[in-house]
Amino acid sequence: MLFWILVAVLTAVVAAILLYPLLRGAKAAENLRAGEAAVYRDQLRELDRDLNGGLITPEEADYARAEIGRRLIAVSAGESEEAPKPARHHRFTEAFVLLVLPLLGLCLYLTTGRPDLPAQPLEARLENPGNDVAVLIAKAERHLAQSPDDGKGWDVLAPIYLRTMRVNDAQLAYRNAIRLLGPSPARLDGLAETLMAVSDGVVTEETRQVLEQSLTLEPDNPRARFYVALSMEQAGRSDEARKAFEALAKQSPADAPWLPLVNEHIAMNGGAPAGAAAPGANQAAPGNPTQQDVAAAENMSAGDRQQMIRGMVESLDAKLSAEPNNFEGWVRLVRSYAVLNDKDRAAAALKRGLAAFPPPGEQGRQLLAMAKELGISTEGLSE
């Protein structure tokens, strides 16, 4: 009921605002006619004074009085030639504002709105949020506004902020969790990823310091080691980056989910992927180098090696066009184009990958999350 009262009040206010210029114009015309009538009455009184003073003859006075009287009657009846007539279209405008506009708004609401839904105040939604992530976040935020020193609350909220790409809020939440609960590899790695999201995937000096702090707590932390190696790659220190990626690959389990990505970076920095030289390994995953590729790369210049890498990426691109049902292949392809600083092709590859693995699915969401991490535009790609 309160909703409809507010709608009625707002409609009345809008109608009054729209009608005010029209009503003001009518009032101005009325004041003008009243002023003219007062002038004519003054002329009649002045005419009597002139007649009594002998300044004019009775015949002249009668003629002038008749003319002034005619004009006075015309003004009083609203037909004065000098006074502007009220515009006829004003009446249609007033009718439109008072009748058609409210009816049009009501029909639009009934068509696109949901008047059948019961009222559900924010307080009630916060008490029973269900699976609504936005309401869950609002509930957590309200709790932390009342208890800002609740480190566990910040610890829970920080990764949610990061997943929803509220990176500035995620950064604040991770810092508060670290301040209140102390540093841990998970919190420090989360803060590092948040800082990378802010800097469009670049491992800044501050991010590197956070990662090194994480490694002091857990030296074998693959997440932090990968990003440290990535910082070397971004700085152009290819040999150091390759050695760091090779060390990570060597200490990773054979079925580690991050190993294909590590192998990709090893190849991009001129090295041989883990397992590439294993006996009988004549076939490589799409886009990964064969044994012959690795042997040839050892004698290449940096420019030729880079050209070889680009050829491998383009080969992977072609294979995925023929066989798109390869999720790991799309991950490698998008990352490869991003590392080669070819954001246009990376965005095109992302779009094609999402066509094979739509965003509603888990793999599609992973592709979108990776693209955001790499600074690839996801505009127009619905989650």
Short mmCIF file of C-alpha atoms in Angstrom, two decimals:
data_model
loop_
_atom_site.label_atom_id
_atom_site.label_comp_id
_atom_site.label_asym_id
_atom_site.label_seq_id
_atom_site.Cartn_x
_atom_site.Cartn_y
_atom_site.Cartn_z
CA MET A 1 0.00 0.00 0.00
CA LEU A 2 2.82 2.37 0.87
CA PHE A 3 4.30 1.79 -2.61
CA TRP A 4 1.12 2.96 -4.36
CA ILE A 5 0.86 6.01 -2.09
CA LEU A 6 4.42 6.97 -3.00
CA VAL A 7 3.65 6.45 -6.69
CA ALA A 8 0.57 8.69 -6.45
CA VAL A 9 2.51 11.43 -4.65
CA LEU A 10 5.36 11.32 -7.15
CA THR A 11 2.92 11.41 -10.07
CA ALA A 12 1.19 14.46 -8.60
CA VAL A 13 4.51 16.23 -8.05
CA VAL A 14 5.65 15.55 -11.62
CA ALA A 15 2.29 16.70 -13.02
CA ALA A 16 2.48 19.94 -11.00
CA ILE A 17 6.00 20.62 -12.26
CA LEU A 18 4.91 20.08 -15.87
CA LEU A 19 1.69 22.14 -15.55
CA TYR A 20 3.26 25.09 -13.73
CA PRO A 21 4.56 26.87 -16.89
CA LEU A 22 1.14 26.51 -18.56
CA LEU A 23 -0.78 27.81 -15.53
CA ARG A 24 1.67 30.66 -15.12
CA GLY A 25 1.07 31.68 -18.75
CA ALA A 26 -2.71 31.73 -18.22
CA LYS A 27 -2.31 33.82 -15.07
CA ALA A 28 -0.11 36.31 -16.92
CA ALA A 29 -2.77 36.72 -19.64
CA GLU A 30 -5.46 37.29 -17.01
CA ASN A 31 -3.35 39.97 -15.29
CA LEU A 32 -2.81 41.69 -18.64
CA ARG A 33 -6.56 41.89 -19.34
CA ALA A 34 -7.23 43.23 -15.84
CA GLY A 35 -4.64 45.95 -16.38
CA GLU A 36 -6.19 46.97 -19.68
CA ALA A 37 -9.66 47.19 -18.10
CA ALA A 38 -8.30 49.51 -15.39
CA VAL A 39 -6.80 51.77 -18.06
CA TYR A 40 -10.12 52.05 -19.88
CA ARG A 41 -11.95 52.91 -16.66
CA ASP A 42 -9.42 55.67 -15.99
CA GLN A 43 -10.05 56.99 -19.50
CA LEU A 44 -13.82 57.16 -18.83
CA ARG A 45 -13.24 59.17 -15.64
CA GLU A 46 -10.82 61.48 -17.46
CA LEU A 47 -13.41 61.91 -20.23
CA ASP A 48 -16.00 63.10 -17.68
CA ARG A 49 -13.50 65.61 -16.27
CA ASP A 50 -12.77 66.99 -19.74
CA LEU A 51 -16.51 67.33 -20.47
CA ASN A 52 -17.16 69.13 -17.19
CA GLY A 53 -14.21 71.44 -17.86
CA GLY A 54 -15.54 72.35 -21.31
CA LEU A 55 -12.51 70.91 -23.07
CA ILE A 56 -14.68 68.76 -25.38
CA THR A 57 -18.24 68.99 -26.69
CA PRO A 58 -21.02 66.60 -25.54
CA GLU A 59 -21.06 64.99 -29.00
CA GLU A 60 -17.32 64.27 -28.84
CA ALA A 61 -17.70 62.93 -25.31
CA ASP A 62 -20.48 60.54 -26.36
CA TYR A 63 -18.45 59.24 -29.29
CA ALA A 64 -15.31 58.70 -27.15
CA ARG A 65 -17.35 57.10 -24.35
CA ALA A 66 -18.90 54.66 -26.79
CA GLU A 67 -15.48 53.65 -28.17
CA ILE A 68 -13.93 53.25 -24.70
CA GLY A 69 -16.96 51.30 -23.52
CA ARG A 70 -16.69 48.93 -26.47
CA ARG A 71 -13.05 48.23 -25.69
CA LEU A 72 -13.80 47.75 -21.99
CA ILE A 73 -16.54 45.23 -22.76
CA ALA A 74 -14.23 43.37 -25.13
CA VAL A 75 -11.47 43.15 -22.51
CA SER A 76 -13.88 42.02 -19.82
CA ALA A 77 -15.18 39.28 -22.12
CA GLY A 78 -11.58 38.09 -22.87
CA GLU A 79 -11.73 39.12 -26.55
CA SER A 80 -9.34 42.08 -26.57
CA GLU A 81 -7.31 42.30 -29.73
CA GLU A 82 -4.26 43.42 -27.74
CA ALA A 83 -4.41 40.60 -25.15
CA PRO A 84 -3.01 37.24 -26.31
CA LYS A 85 -5.52 34.45 -26.58
CA PRO A 86 -4.73 31.36 -24.57
CA ALA A 87 -3.19 28.74 -26.83
CA ARG A 88 -5.64 25.99 -27.73
CA HIS A 89 -2.98 23.28 -27.56
CA HIS A 90 -2.43 24.05 -23.87
CA ARG A 91 -5.66 22.27 -23.08
CA PHE A 92 -4.48 19.14 -24.86
CA THR A 93 -1.13 19.35 -23.05
CA GLU A 94 -2.85 19.64 -19.69
CA ALA A 95 -5.06 16.67 -20.48
CA PHE A 96 -2.01 14.63 -21.53
CA VAL A 97 -0.12 15.47 -18.32
CA LEU A 98 -3.09 14.79 -16.04
CA LEU A 99 -4.52 11.69 -17.71
CA VAL A 100 -2.37 10.06 -20.40
CA LEU A 101 1.03 10.32 -18.72
CA PRO A 102 0.00 8.57 -15.44
CA LEU A 103 -1.89 5.88 -17.38
CA LEU A 104 1.12 5.34 -19.64
CA GLY A 105 3.43 4.96 -16.64
CA LEU A 106 1.01 2.54 -14.95
CA CYS A 107 0.74 0.37 -18.08
CA LEU A 108 4.53 0.32 -18.42
CA TYR A 109 4.94 -0.82 -14.82
CA LEU A 110 2.27 -3.51 -15.15
CA THR A 111 4.03 -4.77 -18.29
CA THR A 112 7.64 -4.78 -17.09
CA GLY A 113 7.27 -4.76 -13.29
CA ARG A 114 6.15 -7.38 -10.79
CA PRO A 115 3.23 -5.91 -8.81
CA ASP A 116 2.25 -9.42 -7.73
CA LEU A 117 5.39 -9.86 -5.61
CA PRO A 118 4.94 -9.25 -1.88
CA ALA A 119 6.98 -6.53 -0.25
CA GLN A 120 10.29 -7.76 1.14
CA PRO A 121 12.22 -5.09 3.06
CA LEU A 122 16.02 -5.19 3.09
CA GLU A 123 15.96 -6.24 6.75
CA ALA A 124 13.98 -9.37 5.89
CA ARG A 125 16.27 -10.22 2.96
CA LEU A 126 19.33 -9.88 5.17
CA GLU A 127 17.85 -12.23 7.74
CA ASN A 128 17.14 -14.89 5.09
CA PRO A 129 19.54 -14.30 2.18
CA GLY A 130 19.31 -17.81 0.67
CA ASN A 131 21.74 -18.15 -2.26
CA ASP A 132 21.71 -14.45 -3.14
CA VAL A 133 25.41 -13.52 -3.15
CA ALA A 134 24.67 -9.80 -3.15
CA VAL A 135 22.52 -10.15 -0.03
CA LEU A 136 25.14 -12.35 1.64
CA ILE A 137 27.75 -9.67 0.97
CA ALA A 138 25.42 -6.96 2.29
CA LYS A 139 24.81 -8.98 5.45
CA ALA A 140 28.55 -9.47 5.99
CA GLU A 141 29.20 -5.78 5.34
CA ARG A 142 26.57 -4.74 7.84
CA HIS A 143 28.12 -7.05 10.44
CA LEU A 144 31.61 -5.68 9.79
CA ALA A 145 30.34 -2.10 9.99
CA GLN A 146 29.23 -2.90 13.54
CA SER A 147 32.27 -5.10 14.36
CA PRO A 148 35.20 -3.83 12.25
CA ASP A 149 37.72 -5.84 14.29
CA ASP A 150 36.22 -9.20 13.34
CA GLY A 151 39.15 -10.66 11.44
CA LYS A 152 37.29 -13.84 10.48
CA GLY A 153 34.59 -11.75 8.82
CA TRP A 154 37.17 -9.92 6.69
CA ASP A 155 38.86 -13.26 5.93
CA VAL A 156 35.60 -14.72 4.59
CA LEU A 157 34.58 -11.60 2.66
CA ALA A 158 37.93 -10.93 0.94
CA PRO A 159 37.89 -13.86 -1.56
CA ILE A 160 34.20 -13.20 -2.31
CA TYR A 161 35.08 -9.62 -3.20
CA LEU A 162 37.88 -10.90 -5.45
CA ARG A 163 35.62 -13.40 -7.25
CA THR A 164 33.06 -10.67 -7.92
CA MET A 165 35.89 -8.36 -9.16
CA ARG A 166 35.38 -5.75 -6.43
CA VAL A 167 39.15 -5.52 -6.29
CA ASN A 168 39.46 -2.36 -4.21
CA ASP A 169 37.14 -3.81 -1.56
CA ALA A 170 39.01 -7.13 -1.76
CA GLN A 171 42.33 -5.37 -1.15
CA LEU A 172 40.97 -3.62 1.94
CA ALA A 173 39.44 -6.87 3.23
CA TYR A 174 42.67 -8.86 2.78
CA ARG A 175 44.71 -6.15 4.50
CA ASN A 176 42.29 -6.07 7.43
CA ALA A 177 42.34 -9.88 7.73
CA ILE A 178 46.14 -9.90 7.72
CA ARG A 179 46.27 -7.09 10.27
CA LEU A 180 43.79 -8.75 12.63
CA LEU A 181 44.57 -12.47 12.16
CA GLY A 182 48.17 -12.31 11.02
CA PRO A 183 49.72 -13.25 7.65
CA SER A 184 49.13 -16.67 6.14
CA PRO A 185 50.00 -18.04 2.69
CA ALA A 186 46.33 -18.03 1.63
CA ARG A 187 45.77 -14.42 2.75
CA LEU A 188 49.04 -13.17 1.29
CA ASP A 189 48.46 -14.96 -2.03
CA GLY A 190 44.94 -13.55 -2.16
CA LEU A 191 46.26 -10.04 -1.54
CA ALA A 192 48.88 -10.56 -4.27
CA GLU A 193 46.23 -11.65 -6.78
CA THR A 194 44.11 -8.66 -5.82
CA LEU A 195 47.04 -6.30 -6.41
CA MET A 196 47.63 -7.97 -9.78
CA ALA A 197 43.97 -7.47 -10.69
CA VAL A 198 44.31 -3.78 -9.85
CA SER A 199 47.42 -3.52 -12.06
CA ASP A 200 45.89 -5.46 -14.99
CA GLY A 201 47.87 -8.64 -14.37
CA VAL A 202 51.26 -7.00 -13.78
CA VAL A 203 53.30 -8.25 -10.82
CA THR A 204 54.36 -4.96 -9.24
CA GLU A 205 57.14 -4.53 -6.71
CA GLU A 206 54.61 -4.41 -3.86
CA THR A 207 53.01 -7.62 -5.14
CA ARG A 208 56.40 -9.30 -5.32
CA GLN A 209 57.14 -8.36 -1.70
CA VAL A 210 53.82 -9.87 -0.61
CA LEU A 211 54.62 -13.08 -2.52
CA GLU A 212 58.09 -13.33 -0.98
CA GLN A 213 56.54 -12.96 2.46
CA SER A 214 54.21 -15.83 1.58
CA LEU A 215 57.18 -17.95 0.52
CA THR A 216 58.92 -17.35 3.85
CA LEU A 217 55.89 -18.96 5.51
CA GLU A 218 55.54 -21.77 2.94
CA PRO A 219 58.62 -22.14 0.70
CA ASP A 220 56.97 -24.77 -1.53
CA ASN A 221 53.85 -22.69 -2.14
CA PRO A 222 53.25 -23.24 -5.91
CA ARG A 223 50.88 -20.31 -6.23
CA ALA A 224 53.39 -17.77 -4.95
CA ARG A 225 56.30 -19.39 -6.81
CA PHE A 226 54.40 -19.18 -10.09
CA TYR A 227 53.70 -15.46 -9.67
CA VAL A 228 57.31 -14.73 -8.67
CA ALA A 229 58.48 -16.50 -11.83
CA LEU A 230 55.87 -14.54 -13.79
CA SER A 231 57.30 -11.29 -12.42
CA MET A 232 60.71 -12.26 -13.82
CA GLU A 233 59.14 -13.01 -17.19
CA GLN A 234 57.33 -9.65 -17.24
CA ALA A 235 60.59 -7.90 -16.37
CA GLY A 236 62.27 -9.46 -19.42
CA ARG A 237 64.52 -11.75 -17.37
CA SER A 238 63.75 -14.81 -19.48
CA ASP A 239 66.58 -17.05 -18.23
CA GLU A 240 65.68 -16.48 -14.57
CA ALA A 241 61.98 -16.93 -15.32
CA ARG A 242 62.64 -20.18 -17.19
CA LYS A 243 64.73 -21.59 -14.33
CA ALA A 244 62.05 -20.60 -11.80
CA PHE A 245 59.30 -22.23 -13.87
CA GLU A 246 61.45 -25.33 -14.42
CA ALA A 247 62.09 -25.64 -10.68
CA LEU A 248 58.35 -25.34 -10.01
CA ALA A 249 57.57 -27.97 -12.66
CA LYS A 250 60.19 -30.34 -11.26
CA GLN A 251 58.70 -30.18 -7.75
CA SER A 252 55.07 -30.39 -8.91
CA PRO A 253 53.15 -33.67 -8.98
CA ALA A 254 52.66 -35.17 -12.43
CA ASP A 255 48.91 -34.55 -12.22
CA ALA A 256 49.16 -31.01 -10.81
CA PRO A 257 46.47 -28.85 -12.46
CA TRP A 258 48.90 -25.94 -12.84
CA LEU A 259 51.59 -27.98 -14.63
CA PRO A 260 50.32 -27.37 -18.21
CA LEU A 261 50.42 -23.62 -17.60
CA VAL A 262 53.91 -23.85 -16.09
CA ASN A 263 55.09 -25.87 -19.14
CA GLU A 264 53.67 -23.23 -21.41
CA HIS A 265 55.70 -20.51 -19.71
CA ILE A 266 58.81 -22.69 -19.79
CA ALA A 267 58.42 -23.00 -23.56
CA MET A 268 57.76 -19.30 -23.98
CA ASN A 269 61.00 -18.53 -22.19
CA GLY A 270 63.01 -20.89 -24.39
CA GLY A 271 63.02 -24.01 -22.27
CA ALA A 272 61.75 -27.58 -22.59
CA PRO A 273 58.47 -28.37 -20.82
CA ALA A 274 58.58 -30.92 -18.02
CA GLY A 275 58.29 -34.37 -19.53
CA ALA A 276 58.97 -33.18 -23.08
CA ALA A 277 62.18 -35.24 -23.29
CA ALA A 278 60.68 -38.38 -21.81
CA PRO A 279 61.28 -41.53 -23.86
CA GLY A 280 58.60 -42.15 -26.41
CA ALA A 281 57.15 -38.68 -26.02
CA ASN A 282 56.84 -38.03 -29.71
CA GLN A 283 53.45 -36.40 -29.46
CA ALA A 284 52.89 -33.09 -27.67
CA ALA A 285 49.72 -31.53 -26.44
CA PRO A 286 48.25 -29.03 -28.90
CA GLY A 287 50.48 -25.98 -28.94
CA ASN A 288 53.24 -27.53 -26.79
CA PRO A 289 56.67 -28.11 -28.40
CA THR A 290 57.82 -31.53 -29.55
CA GLN A 291 61.30 -32.90 -28.81
CA GLN A 292 62.42 -31.67 -32.22
CA ASP A 293 61.10 -28.19 -31.45
CA VAL A 294 63.01 -28.09 -28.17
CA ALA A 295 66.26 -29.25 -29.81
CA ALA A 296 65.90 -26.72 -32.58
CA ALA A 297 65.17 -23.91 -30.10
CA GLU A 298 68.52 -24.44 -28.35
CA ASN A 299 70.42 -23.13 -31.37
CA MET A 300 68.06 -20.27 -32.20
CA SER A 301 68.47 -16.58 -31.60
CA ALA A 302 66.01 -14.88 -29.26
CA GLY A 303 64.05 -13.46 -32.20
CA ASP A 304 63.84 -16.84 -33.98
CA ARG A 305 62.84 -18.55 -30.76
CA GLN A 306 60.05 -16.02 -30.26
CA GLN A 307 58.88 -16.65 -33.83
CA MET A 308 58.84 -20.37 -33.16
CA ILE A 309 56.74 -19.83 -30.05
CA ARG A 310 54.26 -17.72 -32.01
CA GLY A 311 54.07 -20.45 -34.63
CA MET A 312 53.28 -23.01 -31.92
CA VAL A 313 50.53 -20.77 -30.57
CA GLU A 314 49.04 -20.31 -34.02
CA SER A 315 49.19 -24.07 -34.51
CA LEU A 316 47.25 -24.53 -31.27
CA ASP A 317 44.76 -21.92 -32.50
CA ALA A 318 44.17 -23.86 -35.72
CA LYS A 319 43.76 -27.19 -33.88
CA LEU A 320 41.22 -25.68 -31.52
CA SER A 321 39.25 -24.35 -34.48
CA ALA A 322 38.97 -27.93 -35.73
CA GLU A 323 38.49 -29.51 -32.29
CA PRO A 324 36.99 -26.86 -29.96
CA ASN A 325 36.04 -29.31 -27.19
CA ASN A 326 39.42 -28.90 -25.43
CA PHE A 327 39.15 -26.75 -22.33
CA GLU A 328 42.85 -26.90 -21.40
CA GLY A 329 43.69 -25.91 -24.95
CA TRP A 330 41.57 -22.76 -24.73
CA VAL A 331 43.20 -21.88 -21.40
CA ARG A 332 46.67 -22.22 -22.95
CA LEU A 333 45.68 -20.30 -26.07
CA VAL A 334 44.20 -17.30 -24.23
CA ARG A 335 47.17 -17.14 -21.86
CA SER A 336 49.64 -17.53 -24.72
CA TYR A 337 48.22 -14.59 -26.66
CA ALA A 338 48.18 -12.54 -23.44
CA VAL A 339 51.85 -13.34 -22.74
CA LEU A 340 52.68 -12.41 -26.35
CA ASN A 341 50.91 -9.09 -25.61
CA ASP A 342 48.38 -9.73 -28.39
CA LYS A 343 45.25 -8.72 -26.45
CA ASP A 344 43.03 -8.59 -29.55
CA ARG A 345 43.71 -12.22 -30.42
CA ALA A 346 43.44 -13.16 -26.75
CA ALA A 347 39.96 -11.59 -26.61
CA ALA A 348 38.96 -13.35 -29.84
CA ALA A 349 40.22 -16.68 -28.48
CA LEU A 350 38.31 -16.08 -25.24
CA LYS A 351 35.10 -15.49 -27.18
CA ARG A 352 35.57 -18.70 -29.16
CA GLY A 353 36.42 -20.63 -26.01
CA LEU A 354 33.25 -19.39 -24.34
CA ALA A 355 31.26 -20.54 -27.35
CA ALA A 356 32.52 -24.07 -26.66
CA PHE A 357 32.28 -23.73 -22.86
CA PRO A 358 29.47 -21.22 -22.08
CA PRO A 359 29.77 -19.00 -18.98
CA PRO A 360 26.96 -20.66 -16.98
CA GLY A 361 29.20 -23.70 -16.65
CA GLU A 362 32.17 -24.02 -14.31
CA GLN A 363 34.70 -24.10 -17.14
CA GLY A 364 33.20 -21.00 -18.76
CA ARG A 365 33.42 -19.13 -15.46
CA GLN A 366 37.07 -20.19 -15.15
CA LEU A 367 37.80 -18.77 -18.59
CA LEU A 368 36.19 -15.44 -17.64
CA ALA A 369 38.05 -15.30 -14.32
CA MET A 370 41.35 -15.99 -16.08
CA ALA A 371 40.63 -13.30 -18.66
CA LYS A 372 40.00 -10.72 -15.95
CA GLU A 373 43.23 -11.75 -14.23
CA LEU A 374 45.13 -11.24 -17.48
CA GLY A 375 43.50 -7.88 -18.18
CA ILE A 376 41.56 -9.13 -21.22
CA SER A 377 38.30 -7.32 -21.92
CA THR A 378 35.17 -9.38 -21.12
CA GLU A 379 32.73 -6.67 -22.19
CA GLY A 380 29.59 -8.14 -23.73
CA LEU A 381 30.39 -11.65 -22.45
CA SER A 382 27.71 -12.60 -19.95
CA GLU A 383 28.47 -14.70 -16.96
#
